[in-house]
């Protein structure tokens, strides 16, 4: 079995979207004031650069007719160019069972420019597609190739509590608690740029959600790189009484020493890794005790080949892995690792931040039932196929 073709297409959403809201989610752009030199249609929406309304879909085809699906959400047009111009020539003609060799070939050939960010994300898409092929070739789900079932079903946490009106947040939390969810993640809407008033608003939002879900359910807090070290050190002691399961990405991803200082400072576990891209990058985080929970995304870290290694690395440090964003490439790794206790979960929803696009492009994602996800033992590969019923809402670049 040899790889005979690689096709990368960009799917850009042109359908209806939920309009941006102010203070929807703190993020790394909040600290950079807008001097209005290049105003655009998104206005003051600092989340604009973190919305993923385009996706690169990769199809890897073998000479015996198998087609594997991979995907990448970061900078999709650039990812497509990387795959077409740099990665495909390295992969064509290879045996997909030599996945370690193929992954190393892509990783090492792009060292000059691809070690972090979209270069690794493009590699991930190809690697994910190769694992989909391996599952289809053996008529087994991917998780069975990675170690098999380590849990009856996957617990998942509801992850769509963005900062909106407090009453609306409470109603949303209550709605999904009634659907069986026992864990919730909410976003802060304010950071250092908003002063003490923003601190008060952040505390009010945590208190409001805790009021609804109580203390017998888990609450996770996300900053999305929207704070800095000084601000985080001031607010963390005030958050401890709310007993969060973790505080996510309090500072920008490159501030590893800042993560480590915060992880030592507080009883609240600090989590991160969504914006880390390599095995050695995670080793640095672990060596510095910078995070107590690792949250890689398989379609950013080099694919399933590398994510499987990161799982093993984290297990050796007794640091749990809870991958970012849900989605099937992550679910298979979570099912196959005892060190992955739960999954993130976004319900099917109108297109907003962009995580929702996965549901509009692919079919086969499991729905959560009473706060759990299930993977089928008899569905080969990732269990995904391309949808056709939403194609009219996409502009597709071949």
mmCIF file of C-alpha atoms in Angstrom:
data_model
loop_
_atom_site.group_PDB
_atom_site.id
_atom_site.type_symbol
_atom_site.label_atom_id
_atom_site.label_comp_id
_atom_site.label_asym_id
_atom_site.label_seq_id
_atom_site.Cartn_x
_atom_site.Cartn_y
_atom_site.Cartn_z
ATOM 1 C CA UNK A 1 0.000 0.000 0.000
ATOM 2 C CA UNK A 2 1.463 3.316 -1.112
ATOM 3 C CA UNK A 3 0.270 6.909 -0.932
ATOM 4 C CA UNK A 4 -0.578 8.049 -4.447
ATOM 5 C CA UNK A 5 -2.328 11.405 -3.982
ATOM 6 C CA UNK A 6 -2.737 14.227 -1.472
ATOM 7 C CA UNK A 7 -5.499 16.784 -1.868
ATOM 8 C CA UNK A 8 -5.760 19.877 0.340
ATOM 9 C CA UNK A 9 -8.840 22.100 0.054
ATOM 10 C CA UNK A 10 -9.757 25.236 1.957
ATOM 11 C CA UNK A 11 -13.356 25.478 3.169
ATOM 12 C CA UNK A 12 -14.209 29.099 4.036
ATOM 13 C CA UNK A 13 -17.569 29.717 5.682
ATOM 14 C CA UNK A 14 -19.759 32.274 3.919
ATOM 15 C CA UNK A 15 -23.005 31.358 5.671
ATOM 16 C CA UNK A 16 -24.694 33.000 8.671
ATOM 17 C CA UNK A 17 -22.591 33.750 11.733
ATOM 18 C CA UNK A 18 -23.318 34.920 15.254
ATOM 19 C CA UNK A 19 -22.332 38.623 15.425
ATOM 20 C CA UNK A 20 -19.307 39.485 17.608
ATOM 21 C CA UNK A 21 -20.037 40.664 21.143
ATOM 22 C CA UNK A 22 -17.933 42.910 23.335
ATOM 23 C CA UNK A 23 -15.914 41.279 26.136
ATOM 24 C CA UNK A 24 -16.928 37.894 24.764
ATOM 25 C CA UNK A 25 -13.625 36.270 25.694
ATOM 26 C CA UNK A 26 -10.411 37.781 27.004
ATOM 27 C CA UNK A 27 -7.513 37.208 24.613
ATOM 28 C CA UNK A 28 -3.946 38.194 23.812
ATOM 29 C CA UNK A 29 -5.035 41.197 21.696
ATOM 30 C CA UNK A 30 -6.842 42.930 24.571
ATOM 31 C CA UNK A 31 -3.651 44.639 25.748
ATOM 32 C CA UNK A 32 -2.935 46.169 22.327
ATOM 33 C CA UNK A 33 -4.921 49.349 21.880
ATOM 34 C CA UNK A 34 -6.540 50.044 18.508
ATOM 35 C CA UNK A 35 -5.057 53.192 16.969
ATOM 36 C CA UNK A 36 -7.675 52.992 14.169
ATOM 37 C CA UNK A 37 -5.018 53.201 11.432
ATOM 38 C CA UNK A 38 -6.447 50.164 9.677
ATOM 39 C CA UNK A 39 -10.033 49.811 10.803
ATOM 40 C CA UNK A 40 -11.884 46.849 9.393
ATOM 41 C CA UNK A 41 -15.394 45.467 9.419
ATOM 42 C CA UNK A 42 -14.851 43.679 12.728
ATOM 43 C CA UNK A 43 -14.439 46.982 14.567
ATOM 44 C CA UNK A 44 -13.406 46.492 18.201
ATOM 45 C CA UNK A 45 -13.721 42.704 18.140
ATOM 46 C CA UNK A 46 -10.327 41.714 19.569
ATOM 47 C CA UNK A 47 -11.289 38.053 19.103
ATOM 48 C CA UNK A 48 -11.278 38.561 15.327
ATOM 49 C CA UNK A 49 -7.848 37.004 14.784
ATOM 50 C CA UNK A 50 -8.826 34.024 16.932
ATOM 51 C CA UNK A 51 -11.962 33.116 14.984
ATOM 52 C CA UNK A 52 -11.604 30.118 12.684
ATOM 53 C CA UNK A 53 -14.123 30.544 9.897
ATOM 54 C CA UNK A 54 -11.955 28.615 7.459
ATOM 55 C CA UNK A 55 -10.658 25.062 7.577
ATOM 56 C CA UNK A 56 -8.228 23.040 5.483
ATOM 57 C CA UNK A 57 -9.443 19.528 4.687
ATOM 58 C CA UNK A 58 -6.801 17.023 3.609
ATOM 59 C CA UNK A 59 -7.529 13.804 1.749
ATOM 60 C CA UNK A 60 -4.692 11.288 1.455
ATOM 61 C CA UNK A 61 -5.355 8.493 -1.044
ATOM 62 C CA UNK A 62 -3.580 5.150 -1.375
ATOM 63 C CA UNK A 63 -3.042 3.009 -4.452
ATOM 64 C CA UNK A 64 -5.598 0.485 -3.184
ATOM 65 C CA UNK A 65 -8.363 3.084 -3.006
ATOM 66 C CA UNK A 66 -8.382 4.066 0.673
ATOM 67 C CA UNK A 67 -8.849 7.749 1.490
ATOM 68 C CA UNK A 68 -7.927 9.230 4.855
ATOM 69 C CA UNK A 69 -9.266 12.538 6.143
ATOM 70 C CA UNK A 70 -7.200 15.109 8.016
ATOM 71 C CA UNK A 71 -7.820 18.727 8.957
ATOM 72 C CA UNK A 72 -6.213 21.945 10.108
ATOM 73 C CA UNK A 73 -7.910 25.092 11.364
ATOM 74 C CA UNK A 74 -4.940 27.465 11.685
ATOM 75 C CA UNK A 75 -4.292 29.840 8.761
ATOM 76 C CA UNK A 76 -6.000 27.474 6.301
ATOM 77 C CA UNK A 77 -4.807 29.104 3.067
ATOM 78 C CA UNK A 78 -1.205 29.028 4.260
ATOM 79 C CA UNK A 79 -1.618 25.452 5.513
ATOM 80 C CA UNK A 80 -2.843 24.382 2.087
ATOM 81 C CA UNK A 81 0.174 26.003 0.414
ATOM 82 C CA UNK A 82 2.535 24.237 2.834
ATOM 83 C CA UNK A 83 0.913 20.874 2.173
ATOM 84 C CA UNK A 84 0.838 21.320 -1.590
ATOM 85 C CA UNK A 85 4.353 22.707 -2.019
ATOM 86 C CA UNK A 86 6.406 21.208 0.796
ATOM 87 C CA UNK A 87 4.757 18.202 2.452
ATOM 88 C CA UNK A 88 3.133 16.330 -0.431
ATOM 89 C CA UNK A 89 6.470 15.742 -2.212
ATOM 90 C CA UNK A 90 7.836 14.203 1.016
ATOM 91 C CA UNK A 91 4.867 11.883 1.485
ATOM 92 C CA UNK A 92 3.857 10.698 -1.988
ATOM 93 C CA UNK A 93 4.978 7.125 -2.699
ATOM 94 C CA UNK A 94 5.428 6.293 0.969
ATOM 95 C CA UNK A 95 3.870 3.362 2.813
ATOM 96 C CA UNK A 96 1.379 4.813 5.335
ATOM 97 C CA UNK A 97 2.404 2.148 7.846
ATOM 98 C CA UNK A 98 5.752 3.940 8.021
ATOM 99 C CA UNK A 99 3.962 6.759 9.822
ATOM 100 C CA UNK A 100 6.844 7.471 12.204
ATOM 101 C CA UNK A 101 9.258 7.823 9.298
ATOM 102 C CA UNK A 102 6.817 10.021 7.365
ATOM 103 C CA UNK A 103 6.177 12.249 10.380
ATOM 104 C CA UNK A 104 9.898 12.692 11.072
ATOM 105 C CA UNK A 105 10.490 13.394 7.387
ATOM 106 C CA UNK A 106 7.939 16.225 7.386
ATOM 107 C CA UNK A 107 9.054 17.615 10.770
ATOM 108 C CA UNK A 108 12.777 17.653 10.025
ATOM 109 C CA UNK A 109 12.455 18.935 6.460
ATOM 110 C CA UNK A 110 10.594 22.021 7.705
ATOM 111 C CA UNK A 111 12.802 22.854 10.703
ATOM 112 C CA UNK A 112 13.976 26.153 9.223
ATOM 113 C CA UNK A 113 10.464 27.631 9.290
ATOM 114 C CA UNK A 114 7.909 25.081 10.484
ATOM 115 C CA UNK A 115 8.748 24.214 14.101
ATOM 116 C CA UNK A 116 5.792 26.077 15.594
ATOM 117 C CA UNK A 117 2.442 27.311 14.388
ATOM 118 C CA UNK A 118 0.963 26.646 10.977
ATOM 119 C CA UNK A 119 3.874 24.491 9.789
ATOM 120 C CA UNK A 120 3.198 21.942 12.529
ATOM 121 C CA UNK A 121 -0.540 22.243 11.978
ATOM 122 C CA UNK A 122 -0.108 21.344 8.300
ATOM 123 C CA UNK A 123 2.003 18.319 9.249
ATOM 124 C CA UNK A 124 -0.740 17.349 11.695
ATOM 125 C CA UNK A 125 -3.403 17.301 9.000
ATOM 126 C CA UNK A 126 -1.414 14.894 6.830
ATOM 127 C CA UNK A 127 -0.572 12.662 9.789
ATOM 128 C CA UNK A 128 -4.213 12.502 10.942
ATOM 129 C CA UNK A 129 -5.256 11.448 7.441
ATOM 130 C CA UNK A 130 -2.616 8.703 7.459
ATOM 131 C CA UNK A 131 -3.988 7.299 10.728
ATOM 132 C CA UNK A 132 -7.479 7.355 9.245
ATOM 133 C CA UNK A 133 -6.081 5.196 6.423
ATOM 134 C CA UNK A 134 -4.493 2.760 8.890
ATOM 135 C CA UNK A 135 -7.800 2.305 10.673
ATOM 136 C CA UNK A 136 -9.624 1.720 7.412
ATOM 137 C CA UNK A 137 -6.934 -0.708 6.230
ATOM 138 C CA UNK A 138 -7.368 -2.860 9.341
ATOM 139 C CA UNK A 139 -11.124 -2.267 9.695
ATOM 140 C CA UNK A 140 -10.498 -0.912 13.194
ATOM 141 C CA UNK A 141 -11.156 2.453 14.853
ATOM 142 C CA UNK A 142 -8.029 4.505 15.353
ATOM 143 C CA UNK A 143 -8.225 4.234 19.139
ATOM 144 C CA UNK A 144 -7.826 0.452 18.827
ATOM 145 C CA UNK A 145 -4.492 1.031 17.064
ATOM 146 C CA UNK A 146 -3.313 3.360 19.846
ATOM 147 C CA UNK A 147 -3.897 1.045 22.795
ATOM 148 C CA UNK A 148 -7.596 0.339 22.725
ATOM 149 C CA UNK A 149 -10.429 1.247 25.043
ATOM 150 C CA UNK A 150 -9.336 2.508 28.463
ATOM 151 C CA UNK A 151 -12.762 3.695 29.593
ATOM 152 C CA UNK A 152 -16.355 2.581 29.076
ATOM 153 C CA UNK A 153 -17.191 6.024 27.704
ATOM 154 C CA UNK A 154 -15.554 9.438 27.713
ATOM 155 C CA UNK A 155 -16.678 12.027 30.273
ATOM 156 C CA UNK A 156 -16.865 15.443 28.675
ATOM 157 C CA UNK A 157 -17.240 19.007 29.849
ATOM 158 C CA UNK A 158 -19.511 21.629 28.359
ATOM 159 C CA UNK A 159 -17.280 24.305 26.869
ATOM 160 C CA UNK A 160 -19.404 27.046 25.374
ATOM 161 C CA UNK A 161 -19.877 29.390 28.302
ATOM 162 C CA UNK A 162 -18.516 32.586 26.788
ATOM 163 C CA UNK A 163 -18.805 35.852 28.692
ATOM 164 C CA UNK A 164 -22.186 37.329 27.898
ATOM 165 C CA UNK A 165 -25.013 38.671 30.035
ATOM 166 C CA UNK A 166 -24.735 36.979 33.438
ATOM 167 C CA UNK A 167 -28.340 35.858 33.431
ATOM 168 C CA UNK A 168 -27.866 34.318 29.982
ATOM 169 C CA UNK A 169 -24.759 32.487 31.193
ATOM 170 C CA UNK A 170 -26.677 31.117 34.147
ATOM 171 C CA UNK A 171 -29.525 29.949 31.944
ATOM 172 C CA UNK A 172 -27.101 28.280 29.549
ATOM 173 C CA UNK A 173 -25.311 26.473 32.372
ATOM 174 C CA UNK A 174 -28.606 25.332 33.874
ATOM 175 C CA UNK A 175 -29.862 24.082 30.497
ATOM 176 C CA UNK A 176 -26.849 21.847 29.943
ATOM 177 C CA UNK A 177 -26.660 20.744 33.546
ATOM 178 C CA UNK A 178 -30.184 19.366 33.038
ATOM 179 C CA UNK A 179 -28.798 17.483 30.021
ATOM 180 C CA UNK A 180 -26.421 15.619 32.302
ATOM 181 C CA UNK A 181 -23.206 17.649 32.161
ATOM 182 C CA UNK A 182 -21.232 17.704 35.412
ATOM 183 C CA UNK A 183 -18.371 19.936 34.272
ATOM 184 C CA UNK A 184 -18.397 23.385 32.651
ATOM 185 C CA UNK A 185 -15.808 25.772 31.266
ATOM 186 C CA UNK A 186 -16.450 29.496 31.168
ATOM 187 C CA UNK A 187 -14.467 32.353 29.650
ATOM 188 C CA UNK A 188 -13.422 35.569 31.296
ATOM 189 C CA UNK A 189 -14.339 38.722 29.436
ATOM 190 C CA UNK A 190 -11.876 41.105 31.039
ATOM 191 C CA UNK A 191 -8.156 41.507 31.632
ATOM 192 C CA UNK A 192 -5.472 44.030 32.582
ATOM 193 C CA UNK A 193 -6.696 46.604 30.055
ATOM 194 C CA UNK A 194 -10.019 46.856 31.895
ATOM 195 C CA UNK A 195 -8.622 47.795 35.305
ATOM 196 C CA UNK A 196 -10.206 47.024 38.655
ATOM 197 C CA UNK A 197 -13.693 47.213 37.178
ATOM 198 C CA UNK A 198 -12.736 44.263 34.948
ATOM 199 C CA UNK A 199 -11.543 42.312 38.000
ATOM 200 C CA UNK A 200 -14.939 42.856 39.612
ATOM 201 C CA UNK A 201 -16.728 41.763 36.429
ATOM 202 C CA UNK A 202 -14.632 38.599 36.195
ATOM 203 C CA UNK A 203 -15.381 37.659 39.800
ATOM 204 C CA UNK A 204 -19.095 38.346 39.304
ATOM 205 C CA UNK A 205 -19.228 35.997 36.325
ATOM 206 C CA UNK A 206 -17.557 33.123 38.207
ATOM 207 C CA UNK A 207 -19.863 33.632 41.164
ATOM 208 C CA UNK A 208 -22.895 33.663 38.857
ATOM 209 C CA UNK A 209 -22.027 30.335 37.236
ATOM 210 C CA UNK A 210 -21.116 28.711 40.572
ATOM 211 C CA UNK A 211 -24.474 29.835 41.914
ATOM 212 C CA UNK A 212 -26.182 27.679 39.286
ATOM 213 C CA UNK A 213 -23.951 24.600 39.053
ATOM 214 C CA UNK A 214 -23.052 24.412 42.741
ATOM 215 C CA UNK A 215 -19.849 22.917 44.111
ATOM 216 C CA UNK A 216 -20.576 19.284 43.299
ATOM 217 C CA UNK A 217 -19.915 20.031 39.605
ATOM 218 C CA UNK A 218 -16.580 21.025 38.096
ATOM 219 C CA UNK A 219 -15.945 24.571 36.909
ATOM 220 C CA UNK A 220 -13.005 25.449 34.683
ATOM 221 C CA UNK A 221 -11.903 29.009 33.932
ATOM 222 C CA UNK A 222 -10.320 30.188 30.679
ATOM 223 C CA UNK A 223 -8.323 33.372 30.104
ATOM 224 C CA UNK A 224 -7.220 32.573 26.524
ATOM 225 C CA UNK A 225 -3.872 34.350 26.966
ATOM 226 C CA UNK A 226 -5.712 37.569 27.856
ATOM 227 C CA UNK A 227 -3.935 38.286 31.147
ATOM 228 C CA UNK A 228 -0.362 39.016 32.124
ATOM 229 C CA UNK A 229 1.633 37.752 35.090
ATOM 230 C CA UNK A 230 1.007 40.765 37.333
ATOM 231 C CA UNK A 231 -2.755 40.723 36.754
ATOM 232 C CA UNK A 232 -2.976 36.963 37.232
ATOM 233 C CA UNK A 233 -1.085 37.153 40.529
ATOM 234 C CA UNK A 234 -3.567 39.743 41.791
ATOM 235 C CA UNK A 235 -6.748 37.917 40.810
ATOM 236 C CA UNK A 236 -5.837 34.277 41.470
ATOM 237 C CA UNK A 237 -6.116 34.486 45.278
ATOM 238 C CA UNK A 238 -9.605 35.948 44.831
ATOM 239 C CA UNK A 239 -10.627 33.010 42.614
ATOM 240 C CA UNK A 240 -9.501 30.226 44.953
ATOM 241 C CA UNK A 241 -12.725 30.247 46.978
ATOM 242 C CA UNK A 242 -14.652 29.209 43.863
ATOM 243 C CA UNK A 243 -12.633 25.955 43.700
ATOM 244 C CA UNK A 244 -12.016 25.826 39.944
ATOM 245 C CA UNK A 245 -10.684 22.589 38.514
ATOM 246 C CA UNK A 246 -8.176 24.595 36.523
ATOM 247 C CA UNK A 247 -7.328 28.069 35.190
ATOM 248 C CA UNK A 248 -6.491 27.947 31.500
ATOM 249 C CA UNK A 249 -3.895 29.934 29.562
ATOM 250 C CA UNK A 250 -3.560 32.908 31.921
ATOM 251 C CA UNK A 251 -0.621 34.390 29.980
ATOM 252 C CA UNK A 252 0.704 34.176 26.423
ATOM 253 C CA UNK A 253 2.042 30.776 25.395
ATOM 254 C CA UNK A 254 5.701 31.831 25.219
ATOM 255 C CA UNK A 255 5.773 32.993 28.855
ATOM 256 C CA UNK A 256 6.688 29.581 30.237
ATOM 257 C CA UNK A 257 8.304 31.072 33.351
ATOM 258 C CA UNK A 258 5.089 33.008 33.996
ATOM 259 C CA UNK A 259 3.095 29.776 33.839
ATOM 260 C CA UNK A 260 5.533 28.118 36.214
ATOM 261 C CA UNK A 261 5.354 30.973 38.723
ATOM 262 C CA UNK A 262 1.559 30.920 38.726
ATOM 263 C CA UNK A 263 1.459 27.148 39.051
ATOM 264 C CA UNK A 264 3.585 27.441 42.207
ATOM 265 C CA UNK A 265 1.669 30.411 43.556
ATOM 266 C CA UNK A 266 -1.861 29.059 43.774
ATOM 267 C CA UNK A 267 -3.889 26.023 44.752
ATOM 268 C CA UNK A 268 -5.688 26.367 41.400
ATOM 269 C CA UNK A 269 -4.105 24.051 38.807
ATOM 270 C CA UNK A 270 -2.786 25.996 35.821
ATOM 271 C CA UNK A 271 -3.486 24.474 32.413
ATOM 272 C CA UNK A 272 -2.165 25.158 28.931
ATOM 273 C CA UNK A 273 -0.670 23.712 25.793
ATOM 274 C CA UNK A 274 -3.316 24.644 23.238
ATOM 275 C CA UNK A 275 -0.706 26.910 21.646
ATOM 276 C CA UNK A 276 2.285 24.609 22.061
ATOM 277 C CA UNK A 277 3.259 22.634 18.976
ATOM 278 C CA UNK A 278 5.991 20.078 19.627
ATOM 279 C CA UNK A 279 6.993 17.160 21.807
ATOM 280 C CA UNK A 280 10.053 19.016 23.064
ATOM 281 C CA UNK A 281 7.952 22.097 23.737
ATOM 282 C CA UNK A 282 5.771 20.049 26.072
ATOM 283 C CA UNK A 283 8.852 18.608 27.739
ATOM 284 C CA UNK A 284 9.934 22.164 28.546
ATOM 285 C CA UNK A 285 6.533 22.905 30.090
ATOM 286 C CA UNK A 286 6.709 19.727 32.165
ATOM 287 C CA UNK A 287 10.337 20.150 33.241
ATOM 288 C CA UNK A 288 9.511 23.612 34.560
ATOM 289 C CA UNK A 289 6.315 22.369 36.250
ATOM 290 C CA UNK A 290 4.602 25.136 34.295
ATOM 291 C CA UNK A 291 1.244 23.368 33.897
ATOM 292 C CA UNK A 292 -0.786 20.902 35.935
ATOM 293 C CA UNK A 293 -3.016 19.985 32.973
ATOM 294 C CA UNK A 294 -1.861 19.670 29.348
ATOM 295 C CA UNK A 295 -4.282 20.670 26.589
ATOM 296 C CA UNK A 296 -2.647 20.002 23.239
ATOM 297 C CA UNK A 297 -4.638 19.820 20.031
ATOM 298 C CA UNK A 298 -3.844 16.850 17.793
ATOM 299 C CA UNK A 299 -4.268 18.962 14.662
ATOM 300 C CA UNK A 300 -1.527 21.319 15.875
ATOM 301 C CA UNK A 301 1.178 19.171 17.503
ATOM 302 C CA UNK A 302 2.188 16.987 14.564
ATOM 303 C CA UNK A 303 -0.867 14.778 14.416
ATOM 304 C CA UNK A 304 -1.740 11.508 16.109
ATOM 305 C CA UNK A 305 1.829 10.183 15.847
ATOM 306 C CA UNK A 306 3.190 12.980 18.008
ATOM 307 C CA UNK A 307 0.143 13.393 20.265
ATOM 308 C CA UNK A 308 0.473 9.734 21.269
ATOM 309 C CA UNK A 309 4.057 10.471 22.369
ATOM 310 C CA UNK A 310 2.949 13.564 24.287
ATOM 311 C CA UNK A 311 0.387 11.448 26.150
ATOM 312 C CA UNK A 312 3.125 9.058 27.249
ATOM 313 C CA UNK A 313 5.443 11.921 28.199
ATOM 314 C CA UNK A 314 2.774 13.586 30.345
ATOM 315 C CA UNK A 315 1.904 10.302 32.028
ATOM 316 C CA UNK A 316 5.533 9.946 33.103
ATOM 317 C CA UNK A 317 5.241 13.371 34.790
ATOM 318 C CA UNK A 318 1.829 12.506 36.329
ATOM 319 C CA UNK A 319 0.236 15.403 34.444
ATOM 320 C CA UNK A 320 -3.176 14.623 32.909
ATOM 321 C CA UNK A 321 -3.949 15.424 29.275
ATOM 322 C CA UNK A 322 -7.315 16.882 28.278
ATOM 323 C CA UNK A 323 -7.037 17.831 24.586
ATOM 324 C CA UNK A 324 -8.324 21.122 23.261
ATOM 325 C CA UNK A 325 -11.599 21.539 21.353
ATOM 326 C CA UNK A 326 -13.004 18.012 21.331
ATOM 327 C CA UNK A 327 -13.242 16.628 17.748
ATOM 328 C CA UNK A 328 -12.605 13.075 16.614
ATOM 329 C CA UNK A 329 -8.831 13.228 16.234
ATOM 330 C CA UNK A 330 -8.685 14.123 19.935
ATOM 331 C CA UNK A 331 -11.403 11.715 21.085
ATOM 332 C CA UNK A 332 -9.503 8.688 19.776
ATOM 333 C CA UNK A 333 -6.422 9.676 21.773
ATOM 334 C CA UNK A 334 -8.506 10.317 24.881
ATOM 335 C CA UNK A 335 -10.222 6.938 24.624
ATOM 336 C CA UNK A 336 -6.906 5.114 24.266
ATOM 337 C CA UNK A 337 -5.039 6.753 27.168
ATOM 338 C CA UNK A 338 -5.667 6.296 30.872
ATOM 339 C CA UNK A 339 -3.912 9.632 31.371
ATOM 340 C CA UNK A 340 -6.688 11.449 29.455
ATOM 341 C CA UNK A 341 -9.577 11.610 31.953
ATOM 342 C CA UNK A 342 -12.080 13.645 29.937
ATOM 343 C CA UNK A 343 -12.758 15.590 26.731
ATOM 344 C CA UNK A 344 -13.756 19.108 25.864
ATOM 345 C CA UNK A 345 -17.129 19.317 24.124
ATOM 346 C CA UNK A 346 -18.829 21.973 22.022
ATOM 347 C CA UNK A 347 -22.458 21.321 21.055
ATOM 348 C CA UNK A 348 -23.690 21.834 17.512
ATOM 349 C CA UNK A 349 -24.270 25.568 17.266
ATOM 350 C CA UNK A 350 -24.489 28.425 14.806
ATOM 351 C CA UNK A 351 -21.045 29.433 13.564
ATOM 352 C CA UNK A 352 -19.477 31.792 16.079
ATOM 353 C CA UNK A 353 -15.824 31.348 17.088
ATOM 354 C CA UNK A 354 -15.271 28.614 14.525
ATOM 355 C CA UNK A 355 -14.963 25.394 16.511
ATOM 356 C CA UNK A 356 -18.492 24.756 15.265
ATOM 357 C CA UNK A 357 -17.272 24.462 11.667
ATOM 358 C CA UNK A 358 -16.131 20.903 12.314
ATOM 359 C CA UNK A 359 -19.786 19.862 12.510
ATOM 360 C CA UNK A 360 -20.600 21.598 9.233
ATOM 361 C CA UNK A 361 -17.703 20.018 7.318
ATOM 362 C CA UNK A 362 -17.639 16.489 8.753
ATOM 363 C CA UNK A 363 -20.230 13.981 9.821
ATOM 364 C CA UNK A 364 -19.570 11.220 12.319
ATOM 365 C CA UNK A 365 -18.880 13.263 15.458
ATOM 366 C CA UNK A 366 -20.594 11.683 18.482
ATOM 367 C CA UNK A 367 -23.186 13.679 20.409
ATOM 368 C CA UNK A 368 -22.808 13.892 24.153
ATOM 369 C CA UNK A 369 -25.389 11.947 26.131
ATOM 370 C CA UNK A 370 -25.700 12.735 29.853
ATOM 371 C CA UNK A 371 -22.246 14.300 29.793
ATOM 372 C CA UNK A 372 -20.493 11.373 28.074
ATOM 373 C CA UNK A 373 -19.213 10.576 24.579
ATOM 374 C CA UNK A 374 -19.017 7.135 23.011
ATOM 375 C CA UNK A 375 -16.814 5.799 20.228
ATOM 376 C CA UNK A 376 -17.911 2.801 18.204
ATOM 377 C CA UNK A 377 -15.691 -0.305 18.333
ATOM 378 C CA UNK A 378 -16.713 -1.271 14.815
ATOM 379 C CA UNK A 379 -16.352 1.983 12.870
ATOM 380 C CA UNK A 380 -12.982 1.947 11.094
ATOM 381 C CA UNK A 381 -10.572 4.851 11.032
ATOM 382 C CA UNK A 382 -11.565 8.138 12.591
ATOM 383 C CA UNK A 383 -15.226 7.517 11.760
ATOM 384 C CA UNK A 384 -15.589 10.719 9.746
ATOM 385 C CA UNK A 385 -16.838 11.523 6.270
ATOM 386 C CA UNK A 386 -17.386 14.796 4.425
ATOM 387 C CA UNK A 387 -20.796 16.399 4.570
ATOM 388 C CA UNK A 388 -22.470 17.718 1.442
ATOM 389 C CA UNK A 389 -25.557 19.395 2.900
ATOM 390 C CA UNK A 390 -23.721 22.613 3.878
ATOM 391 C CA UNK A 391 -21.506 23.019 0.814
ATOM 392 C CA UNK A 392 -23.585 25.979 -0.386
ATOM 393 C CA UNK A 393 -22.370 27.926 2.657
ATOM 394 C CA UNK A 394 -18.692 27.400 1.860
ATOM 395 C CA UNK A 395 -16.297 28.899 -0.628
ATOM 396 C CA UNK A 396 -13.956 26.029 -1.495
ATOM 397 C CA UNK A 397 -10.448 26.538 -2.829
ATOM 398 C CA UNK A 398 -8.991 23.531 -4.607
#
